[in-house]
Coordinates of C-alpha atoms and ligand atoms in Angstrom, one line a residue:
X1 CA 6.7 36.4 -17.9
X2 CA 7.5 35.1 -14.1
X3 CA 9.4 32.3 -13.7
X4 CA 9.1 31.3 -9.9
X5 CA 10.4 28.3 -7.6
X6 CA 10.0 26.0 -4.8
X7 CA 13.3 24.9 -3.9
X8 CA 12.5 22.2 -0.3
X9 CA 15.5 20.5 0.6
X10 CA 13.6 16.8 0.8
X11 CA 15.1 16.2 4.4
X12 CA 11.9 15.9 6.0
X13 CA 8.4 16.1 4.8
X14 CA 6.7 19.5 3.8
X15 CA 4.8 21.0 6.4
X16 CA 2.2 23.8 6.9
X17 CA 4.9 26.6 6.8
X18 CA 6.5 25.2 3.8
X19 CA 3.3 25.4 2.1
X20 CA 2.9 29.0 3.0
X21 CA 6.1 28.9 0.6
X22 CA 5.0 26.9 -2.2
X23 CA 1.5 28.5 -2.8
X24 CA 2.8 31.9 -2.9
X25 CA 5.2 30.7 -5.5
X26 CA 2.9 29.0 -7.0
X27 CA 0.2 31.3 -7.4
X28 CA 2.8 34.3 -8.6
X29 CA 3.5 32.1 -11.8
X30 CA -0.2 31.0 -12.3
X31 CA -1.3 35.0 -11.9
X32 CA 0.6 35.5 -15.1
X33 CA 0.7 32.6 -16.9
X34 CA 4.3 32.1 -16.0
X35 CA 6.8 28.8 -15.0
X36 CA 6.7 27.5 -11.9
X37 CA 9.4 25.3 -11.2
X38 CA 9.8 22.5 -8.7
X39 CA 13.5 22.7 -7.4
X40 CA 14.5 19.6 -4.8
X41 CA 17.4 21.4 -2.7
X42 CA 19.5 17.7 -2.5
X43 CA 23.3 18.8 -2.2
X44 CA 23.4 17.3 1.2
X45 CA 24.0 13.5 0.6
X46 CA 23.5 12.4 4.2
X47 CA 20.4 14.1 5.0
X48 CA 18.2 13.7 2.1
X49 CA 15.9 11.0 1.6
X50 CA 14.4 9.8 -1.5
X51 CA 11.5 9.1 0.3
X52 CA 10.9 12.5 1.3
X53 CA 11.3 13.9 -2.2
X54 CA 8.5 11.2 -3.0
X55 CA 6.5 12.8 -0.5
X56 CA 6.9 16.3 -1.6
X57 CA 5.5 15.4 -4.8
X58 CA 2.5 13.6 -3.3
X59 CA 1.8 16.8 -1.1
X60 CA 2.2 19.1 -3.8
X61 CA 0.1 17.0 -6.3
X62 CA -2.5 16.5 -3.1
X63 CA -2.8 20.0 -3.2
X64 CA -3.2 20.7 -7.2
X65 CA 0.2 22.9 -6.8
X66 CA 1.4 21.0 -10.0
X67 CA 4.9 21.9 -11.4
X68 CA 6.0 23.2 -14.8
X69 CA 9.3 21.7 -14.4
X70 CA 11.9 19.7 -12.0
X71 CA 15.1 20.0 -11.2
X72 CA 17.5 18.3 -8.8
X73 CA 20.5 20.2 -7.6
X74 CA 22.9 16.7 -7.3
X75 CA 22.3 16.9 -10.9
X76 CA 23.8 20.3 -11.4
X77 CA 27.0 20.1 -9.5
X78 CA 29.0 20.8 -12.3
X79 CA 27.1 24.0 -13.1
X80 CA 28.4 24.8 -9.3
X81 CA 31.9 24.1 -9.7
X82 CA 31.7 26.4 -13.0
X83 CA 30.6 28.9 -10.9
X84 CA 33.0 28.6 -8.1
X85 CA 35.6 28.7 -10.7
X86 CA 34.4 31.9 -12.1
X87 CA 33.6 33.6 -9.0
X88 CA 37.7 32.4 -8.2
X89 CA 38.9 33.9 -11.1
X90 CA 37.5 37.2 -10.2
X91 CA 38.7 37.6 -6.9
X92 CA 35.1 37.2 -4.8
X93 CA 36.2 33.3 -3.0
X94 CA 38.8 32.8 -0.8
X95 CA 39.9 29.4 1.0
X96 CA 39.6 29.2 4.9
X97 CA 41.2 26.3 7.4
X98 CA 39.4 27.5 10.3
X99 CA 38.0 24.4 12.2
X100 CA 34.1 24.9 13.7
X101 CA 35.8 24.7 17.4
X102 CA 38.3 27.6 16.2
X103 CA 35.2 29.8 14.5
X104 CA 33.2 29.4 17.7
X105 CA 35.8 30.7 19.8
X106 CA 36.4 33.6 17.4
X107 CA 32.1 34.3 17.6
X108 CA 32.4 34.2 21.6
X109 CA 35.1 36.7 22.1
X110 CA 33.7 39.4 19.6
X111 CA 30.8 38.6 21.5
X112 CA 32.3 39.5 24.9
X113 CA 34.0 42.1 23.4
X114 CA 30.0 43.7 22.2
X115 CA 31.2 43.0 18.5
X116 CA 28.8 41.1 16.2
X117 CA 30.2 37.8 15.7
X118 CA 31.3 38.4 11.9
X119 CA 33.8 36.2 10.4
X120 CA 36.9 38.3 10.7
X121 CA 38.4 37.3 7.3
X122 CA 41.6 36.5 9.1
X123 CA 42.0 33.7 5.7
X124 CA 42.3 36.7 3.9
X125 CA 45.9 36.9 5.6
X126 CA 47.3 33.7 5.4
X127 CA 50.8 33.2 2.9
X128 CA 50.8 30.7 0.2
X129 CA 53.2 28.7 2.6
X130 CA 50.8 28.8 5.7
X131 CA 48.1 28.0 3.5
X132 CA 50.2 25.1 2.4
X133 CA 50.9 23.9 5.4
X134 CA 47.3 24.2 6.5
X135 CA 45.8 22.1 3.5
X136 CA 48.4 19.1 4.7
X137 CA 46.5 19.0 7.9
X138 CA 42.6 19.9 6.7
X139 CA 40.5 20.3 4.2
X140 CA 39.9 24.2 3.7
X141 CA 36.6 25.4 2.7
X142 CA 35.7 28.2 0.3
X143 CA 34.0 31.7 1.6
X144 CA 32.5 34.3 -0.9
X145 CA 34.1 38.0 -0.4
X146 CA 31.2 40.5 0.4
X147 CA 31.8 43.9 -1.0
X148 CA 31.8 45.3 2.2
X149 CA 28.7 47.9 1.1
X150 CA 24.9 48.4 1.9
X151 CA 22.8 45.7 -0.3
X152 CA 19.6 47.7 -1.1
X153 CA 16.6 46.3 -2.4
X154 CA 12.9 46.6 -2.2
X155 CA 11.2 43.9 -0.8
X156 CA 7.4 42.5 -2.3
X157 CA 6.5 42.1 1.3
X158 CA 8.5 43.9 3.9
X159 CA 9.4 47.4 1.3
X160 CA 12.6 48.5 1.4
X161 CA 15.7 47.0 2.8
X162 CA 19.2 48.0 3.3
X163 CA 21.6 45.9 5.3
X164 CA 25.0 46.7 5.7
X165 CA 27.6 43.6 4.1
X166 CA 30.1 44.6 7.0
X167 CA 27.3 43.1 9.7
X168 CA 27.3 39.6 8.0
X169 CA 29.7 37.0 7.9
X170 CA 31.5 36.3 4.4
X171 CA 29.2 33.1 3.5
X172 CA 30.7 29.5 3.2
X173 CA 29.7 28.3 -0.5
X174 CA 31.7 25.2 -0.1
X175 CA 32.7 22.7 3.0
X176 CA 35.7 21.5 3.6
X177 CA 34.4 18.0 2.2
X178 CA 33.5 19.7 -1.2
X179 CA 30.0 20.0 -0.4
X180 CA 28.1 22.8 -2.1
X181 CA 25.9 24.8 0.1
X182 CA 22.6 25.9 -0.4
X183 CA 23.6 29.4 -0.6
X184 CA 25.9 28.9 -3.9
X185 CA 23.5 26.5 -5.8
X186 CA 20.3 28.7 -5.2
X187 CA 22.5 31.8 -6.7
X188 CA 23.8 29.6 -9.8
X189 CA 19.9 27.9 -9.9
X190 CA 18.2 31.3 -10.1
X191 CA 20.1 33.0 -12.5
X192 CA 20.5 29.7 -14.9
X193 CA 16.8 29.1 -14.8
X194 CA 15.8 32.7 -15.6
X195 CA 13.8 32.9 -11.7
X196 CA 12.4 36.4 -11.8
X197 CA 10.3 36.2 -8.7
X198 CA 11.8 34.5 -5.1
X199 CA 9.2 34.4 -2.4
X200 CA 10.7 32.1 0.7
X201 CA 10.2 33.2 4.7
X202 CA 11.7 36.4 6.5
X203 CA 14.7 33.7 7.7
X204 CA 16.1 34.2 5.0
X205 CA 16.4 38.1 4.4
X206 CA 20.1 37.9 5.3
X207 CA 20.7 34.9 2.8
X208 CA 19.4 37.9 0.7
X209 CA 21.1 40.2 0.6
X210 CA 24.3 38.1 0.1
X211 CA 22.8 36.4 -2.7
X212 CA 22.6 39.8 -4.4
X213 CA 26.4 39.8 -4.4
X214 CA 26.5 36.2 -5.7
X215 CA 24.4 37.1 -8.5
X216 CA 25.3 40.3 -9.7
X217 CA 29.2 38.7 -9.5
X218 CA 28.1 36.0 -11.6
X219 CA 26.8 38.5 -14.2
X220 CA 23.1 37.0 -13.6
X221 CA 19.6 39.1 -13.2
X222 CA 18.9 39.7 -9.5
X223 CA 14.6 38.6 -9.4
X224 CA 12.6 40.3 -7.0
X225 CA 12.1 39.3 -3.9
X226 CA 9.6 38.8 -0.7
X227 CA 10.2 37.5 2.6
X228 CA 7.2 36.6 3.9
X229 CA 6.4 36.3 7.8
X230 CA 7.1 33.1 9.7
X231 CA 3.7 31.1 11.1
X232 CA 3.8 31.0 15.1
X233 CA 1.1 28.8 16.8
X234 CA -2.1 30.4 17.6
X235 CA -0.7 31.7 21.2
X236 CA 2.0 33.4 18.8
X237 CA 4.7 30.6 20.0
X238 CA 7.4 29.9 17.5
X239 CA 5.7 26.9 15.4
X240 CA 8.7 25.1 14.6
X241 CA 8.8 23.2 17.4
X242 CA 4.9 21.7 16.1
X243 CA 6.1 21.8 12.6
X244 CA 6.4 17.7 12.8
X245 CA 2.7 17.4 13.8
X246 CA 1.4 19.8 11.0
X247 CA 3.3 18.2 8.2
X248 CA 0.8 18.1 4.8
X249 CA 0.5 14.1 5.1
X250 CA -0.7 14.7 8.7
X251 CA -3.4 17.1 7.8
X252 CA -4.4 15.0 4.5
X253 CA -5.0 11.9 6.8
X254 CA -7.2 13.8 9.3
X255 CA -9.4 14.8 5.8
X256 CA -8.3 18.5 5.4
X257 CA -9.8 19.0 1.8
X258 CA -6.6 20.5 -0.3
X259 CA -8.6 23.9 -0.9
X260 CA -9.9 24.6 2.8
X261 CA -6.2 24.6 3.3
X262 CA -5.1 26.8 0.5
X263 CA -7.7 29.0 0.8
X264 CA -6.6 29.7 4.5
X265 CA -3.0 29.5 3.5
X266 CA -3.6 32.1 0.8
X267 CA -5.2 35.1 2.6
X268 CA -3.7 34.0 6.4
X269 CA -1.4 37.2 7.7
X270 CA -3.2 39.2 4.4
X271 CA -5.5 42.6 4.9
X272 CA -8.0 40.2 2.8
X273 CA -10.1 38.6 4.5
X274 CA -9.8 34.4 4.1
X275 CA -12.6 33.4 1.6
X276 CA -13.2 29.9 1.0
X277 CA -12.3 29.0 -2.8
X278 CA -13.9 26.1 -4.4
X279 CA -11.4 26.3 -7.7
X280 CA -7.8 26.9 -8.0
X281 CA -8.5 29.9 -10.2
X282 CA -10.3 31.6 -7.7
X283 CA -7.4 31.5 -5.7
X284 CA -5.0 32.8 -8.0
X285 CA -7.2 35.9 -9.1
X286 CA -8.1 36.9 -5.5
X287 CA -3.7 36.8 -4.4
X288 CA -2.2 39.5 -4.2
X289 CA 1.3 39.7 -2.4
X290 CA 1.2 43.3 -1.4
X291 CA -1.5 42.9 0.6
X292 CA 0.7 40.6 3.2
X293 CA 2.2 42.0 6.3
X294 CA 5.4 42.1 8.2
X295 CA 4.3 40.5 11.3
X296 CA 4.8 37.2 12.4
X297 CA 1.2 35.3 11.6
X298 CA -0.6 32.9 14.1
X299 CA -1.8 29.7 12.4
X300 CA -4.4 27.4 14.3
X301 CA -5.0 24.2 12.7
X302 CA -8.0 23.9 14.1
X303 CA -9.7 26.9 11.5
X304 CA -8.9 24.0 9.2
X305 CA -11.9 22.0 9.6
X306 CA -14.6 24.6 9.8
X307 CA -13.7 25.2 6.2
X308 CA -13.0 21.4 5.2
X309 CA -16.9 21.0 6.2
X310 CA -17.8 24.4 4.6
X311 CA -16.6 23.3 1.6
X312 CA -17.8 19.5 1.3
X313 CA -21.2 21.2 1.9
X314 CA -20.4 23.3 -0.9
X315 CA -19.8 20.4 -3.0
X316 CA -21.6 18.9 -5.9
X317 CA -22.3 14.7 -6.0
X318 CA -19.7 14.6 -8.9
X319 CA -17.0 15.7 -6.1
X320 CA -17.8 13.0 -4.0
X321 CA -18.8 10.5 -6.7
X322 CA -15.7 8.4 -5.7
X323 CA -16.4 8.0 -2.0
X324 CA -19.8 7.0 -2.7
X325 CA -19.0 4.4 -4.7
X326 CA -16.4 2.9 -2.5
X327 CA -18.7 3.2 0.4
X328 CA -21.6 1.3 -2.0
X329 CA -24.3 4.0 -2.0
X330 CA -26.3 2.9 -4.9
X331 CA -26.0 5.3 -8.0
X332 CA -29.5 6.2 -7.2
X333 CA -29.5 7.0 -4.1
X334 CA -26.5 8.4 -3.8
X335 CA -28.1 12.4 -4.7
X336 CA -30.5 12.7 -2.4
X337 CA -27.8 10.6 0.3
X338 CA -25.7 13.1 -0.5
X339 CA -27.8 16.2 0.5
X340 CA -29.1 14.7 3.4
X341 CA -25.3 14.8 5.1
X342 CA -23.4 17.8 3.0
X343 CA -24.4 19.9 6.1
X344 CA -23.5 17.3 8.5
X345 CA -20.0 16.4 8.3
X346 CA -16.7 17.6 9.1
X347 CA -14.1 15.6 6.8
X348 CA -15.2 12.7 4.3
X349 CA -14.6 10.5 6.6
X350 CA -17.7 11.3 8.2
X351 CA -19.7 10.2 5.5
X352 CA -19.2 6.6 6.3
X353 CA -20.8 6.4 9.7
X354 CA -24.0 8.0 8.2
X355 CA -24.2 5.4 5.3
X356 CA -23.9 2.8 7.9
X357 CA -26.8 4.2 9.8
X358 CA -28.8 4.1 6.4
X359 CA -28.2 0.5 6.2
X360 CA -27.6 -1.3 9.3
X361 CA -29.6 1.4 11.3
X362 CA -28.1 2.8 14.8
X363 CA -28.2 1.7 18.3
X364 CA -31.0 3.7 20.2
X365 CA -29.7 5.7 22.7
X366 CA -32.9 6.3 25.3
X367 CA -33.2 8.4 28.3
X368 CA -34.0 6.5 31.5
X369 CA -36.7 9.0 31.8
X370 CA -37.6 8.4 27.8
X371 CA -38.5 4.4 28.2
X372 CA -41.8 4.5 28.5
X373 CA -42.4 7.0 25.7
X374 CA -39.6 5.7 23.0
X375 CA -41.4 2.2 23.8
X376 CA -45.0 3.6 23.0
X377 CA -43.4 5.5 20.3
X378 CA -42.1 2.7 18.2
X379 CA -45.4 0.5 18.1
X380 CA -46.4 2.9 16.6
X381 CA -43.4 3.4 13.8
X382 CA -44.5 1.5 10.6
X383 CA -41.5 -1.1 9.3
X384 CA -39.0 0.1 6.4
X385 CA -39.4 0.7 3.8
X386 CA -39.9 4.8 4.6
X387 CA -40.8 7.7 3.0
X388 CA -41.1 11.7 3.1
X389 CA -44.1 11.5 5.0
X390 CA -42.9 8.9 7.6
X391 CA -41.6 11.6 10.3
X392 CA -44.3 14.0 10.2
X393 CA -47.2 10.9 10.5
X394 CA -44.9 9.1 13.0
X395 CA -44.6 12.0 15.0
X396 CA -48.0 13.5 15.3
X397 CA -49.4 10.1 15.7
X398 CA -46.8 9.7 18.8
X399 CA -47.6 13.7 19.6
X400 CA -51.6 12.7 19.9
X401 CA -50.7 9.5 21.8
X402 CA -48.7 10.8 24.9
X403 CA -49.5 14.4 24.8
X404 CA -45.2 15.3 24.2
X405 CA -44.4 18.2 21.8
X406 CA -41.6 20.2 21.2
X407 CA -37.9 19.6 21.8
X408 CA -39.5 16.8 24.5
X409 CA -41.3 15.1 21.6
X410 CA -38.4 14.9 19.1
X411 CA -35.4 14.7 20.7
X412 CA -35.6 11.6 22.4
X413 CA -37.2 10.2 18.6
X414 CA -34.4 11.4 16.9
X415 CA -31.9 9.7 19.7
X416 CA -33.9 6.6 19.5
X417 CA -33.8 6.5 16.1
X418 CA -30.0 7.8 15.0
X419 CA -28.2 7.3 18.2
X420 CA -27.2 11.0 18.3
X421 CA -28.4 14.4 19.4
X422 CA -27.8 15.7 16.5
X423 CA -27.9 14.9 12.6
X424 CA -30.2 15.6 9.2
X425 CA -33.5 17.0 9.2
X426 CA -35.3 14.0 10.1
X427 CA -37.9 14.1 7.6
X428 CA -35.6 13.5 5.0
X429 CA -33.3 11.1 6.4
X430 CA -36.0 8.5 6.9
X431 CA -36.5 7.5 3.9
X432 CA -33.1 6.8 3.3
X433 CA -33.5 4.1 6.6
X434 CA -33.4 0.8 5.7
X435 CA -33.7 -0.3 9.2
X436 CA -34.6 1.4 12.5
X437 CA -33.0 -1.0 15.5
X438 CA -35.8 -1.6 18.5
Ligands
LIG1 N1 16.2 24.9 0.3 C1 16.0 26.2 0.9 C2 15.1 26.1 2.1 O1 14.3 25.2 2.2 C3 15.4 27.1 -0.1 C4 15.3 28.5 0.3 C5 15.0 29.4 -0.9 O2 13.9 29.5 -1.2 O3 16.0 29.9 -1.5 O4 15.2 26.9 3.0

């Protein structure tokens, strides 16, 4: 049984790459009937915002990614401390007194030296005097020891790993303010709630493999793990500069329907080609994580809408049943409304306008070299009520009148008539005119 997570810290609101995360999760769990848990990454006071853990819900709910369970790390601290303790007890955390001005000066002369800028564990060092001493002026702040071997482990997405523990920095678990860190409450998370599968992006691969060390020195069950690839714009430039215009609320206000976006989301940097997915369950049988690659993958919000008005055109009237009735398409219209515009809208919000032009009709645009021929042309067009012949007779008594066929014979009809070059077949919209305007 998979157990899988989510884990957004709720400092800002979830956006497009963030979803890659989720629905991988997500779907990983659903695949085998598994847990998928919700987990709001709160141990930072300052920076997170109840508001934004409001909005992750109403993304994720937006989206149908609905969660098996919640949890909030400010309500586990005291699993943390236990877990600093223990990891205390058996030697793996050691206090440091280093101030951030100190560390980066210590980063810039490896680095002029061609050393990788690795903590140098010069806390290791320190006497219980100086240490003393030390505390009376700061606050220290607690490092885990790395076993100073390779971490080896085979990765869902990017195969087998190895990185050496001598190339990374001993992590910081706790700041000198007492403040957990991430790294130290996802280790003590993962193992407590049993997570057997961690999908997150290929930023974290490092976090990784010292994680591995966390776990297995806290006696828990290392899960598997895939680092997916990062989203870059569709130039290939980094995307995290635009991540503030692609947040999920953004996209759900331009109408993006939820599954155009999963079903891109789902297949996007996959050997499978996207398919639109009119059910969640599609989805889930048609993942499969292998089939992902390493490379980083270009995401164009723009593919979004081609598929948003794929799928409304896909749609049954029961799907849209709501936004007919708030626009006040009578029940018994509302069928044959509805397949007269499926094929002619982007978002839902497009649906709107072309009620409107039902009922209140459209200003005519005209040609100046038209006038004569839309004038003729409407003597001739009966008043509403219309019907399924209307077009055809309209137009081949106009045809016979001024000699105009073709493109030259509907065109400027259909402009006249709708306002727009382009729309329903005509034959069918008419009788769905209450009113042409003149
Ligand atoms: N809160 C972390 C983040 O948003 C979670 C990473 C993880 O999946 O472990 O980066």
């Amino acid at each position: 049984m998979t157990t899988t997570r989510f884990a957004p810290s709720p400092t800002g609101y979830l956006h497009i790459g963030n979803l890659r995360t989720a629905l991988m999760n997500y779907l990983i769990a659903q695949k085998t009937g598994g847990t998928f848990i919700l987990r709001i990454d709160d141990t930072d006071p300052e920076r997170s915002k109840e508001e934004y853990v409001d909005g992750i819900k109403r993304d994720l709910e937006w989206l149908g990614l609905s969660w098996d369970r919640i949890e909030r790390q400010s309500e586990r601290l005291d699993l943390y401390h236990d877990a600093a303790d223990k990891l205390r007890g058996i030697g793996r955390f050691y206090e440091c007194f280093e101030t951030p001005t100190e560390l980066d000066l210590k980063r810039k002369k490896q680095l002029n030296m061609g050393k990788p800028p690795v903590y140098d564990r010069a806390a290791l060092d320190l006497s219980d005097a100086e240490k003393d001493a030390l505390r009376a002026e700061r606050a220290g702040h607690w490092r885990f020891k790395l076993d100073q071997e390779r971490i080896n482990w085979t990765d869902g997405i990017l195969g087998d790993i190895s990185i050496d523990a001598a190339s990374v920095s001993d992590p910081v678990l706790i700041r000198g303010d007492g403040q957990f860190l991430y790294t130290l409450a996802s280790v003590v998370d993962d193992t407590e709630m049993g997570v057997t599968n961690v999908v997150r992006g290929s930023d974290h691969v490092t976090n990784t493999a010292t994680q591995i060390q966390m776990i297995e020195a806290l006696d828990g069950k290392v899960p598997a793990f895939a680092h997916h690839s990062l989203l870059t714009g569709p130039q290939g430039e980094a995307l995290s500069k635009r991540l503030g215009t692609l947040a999920l609320k953004d996209l759900r206000e331009q109408g993006v329907e939820p599954l155009a976006l999963l079903s891109l989301l789902a297949r996007l940097g996959a050997s499978d080609p996207v398919e639109l997915r009119s059910e969640m369950s599609e989805l889930i049988d048609g993942f499969d994580i292998s089939k992902f690659g390493t490379a980083p993958t270009k995401f164009d919000v723009n593919d979004l809408f081609p598929l948003t008005a794929r799928l409304l055109a896909e749609q049954p009237l029961s799907a849209i049943a709501e936004d007919m009735s708030a626009l006040g398409v009578p029940a018994d219209k509302a069928e044959e409304f509805w397949n007269v515009v499926r094929e002619n809208i982007t978002t839902r919000a497009d649906i709107g306008p072309w009620w409107d032009l039902c009922v209140n009709g459209a200003e005519p645009v005209i040609a100046d070299e038209d006038k004569d021929f839309v004038e003729t042309a409407m003597t001739m067009l009966p008043d509403a009520p219309f019907d399924g012949e209307t077009w055809k007779n309209w137009t081949t008594a106009v045809k016979e009148a001024t000699g105009r066929k073709g493109k030259g014979l509907f065109m400027p009809l259909r402009k006249a008539v709708t306002g727009q070059e382009r729309g329903p077949d005509m034959g069918s919209l008419m009788p769905l005119l209450q009113k042409v305007k003149r």
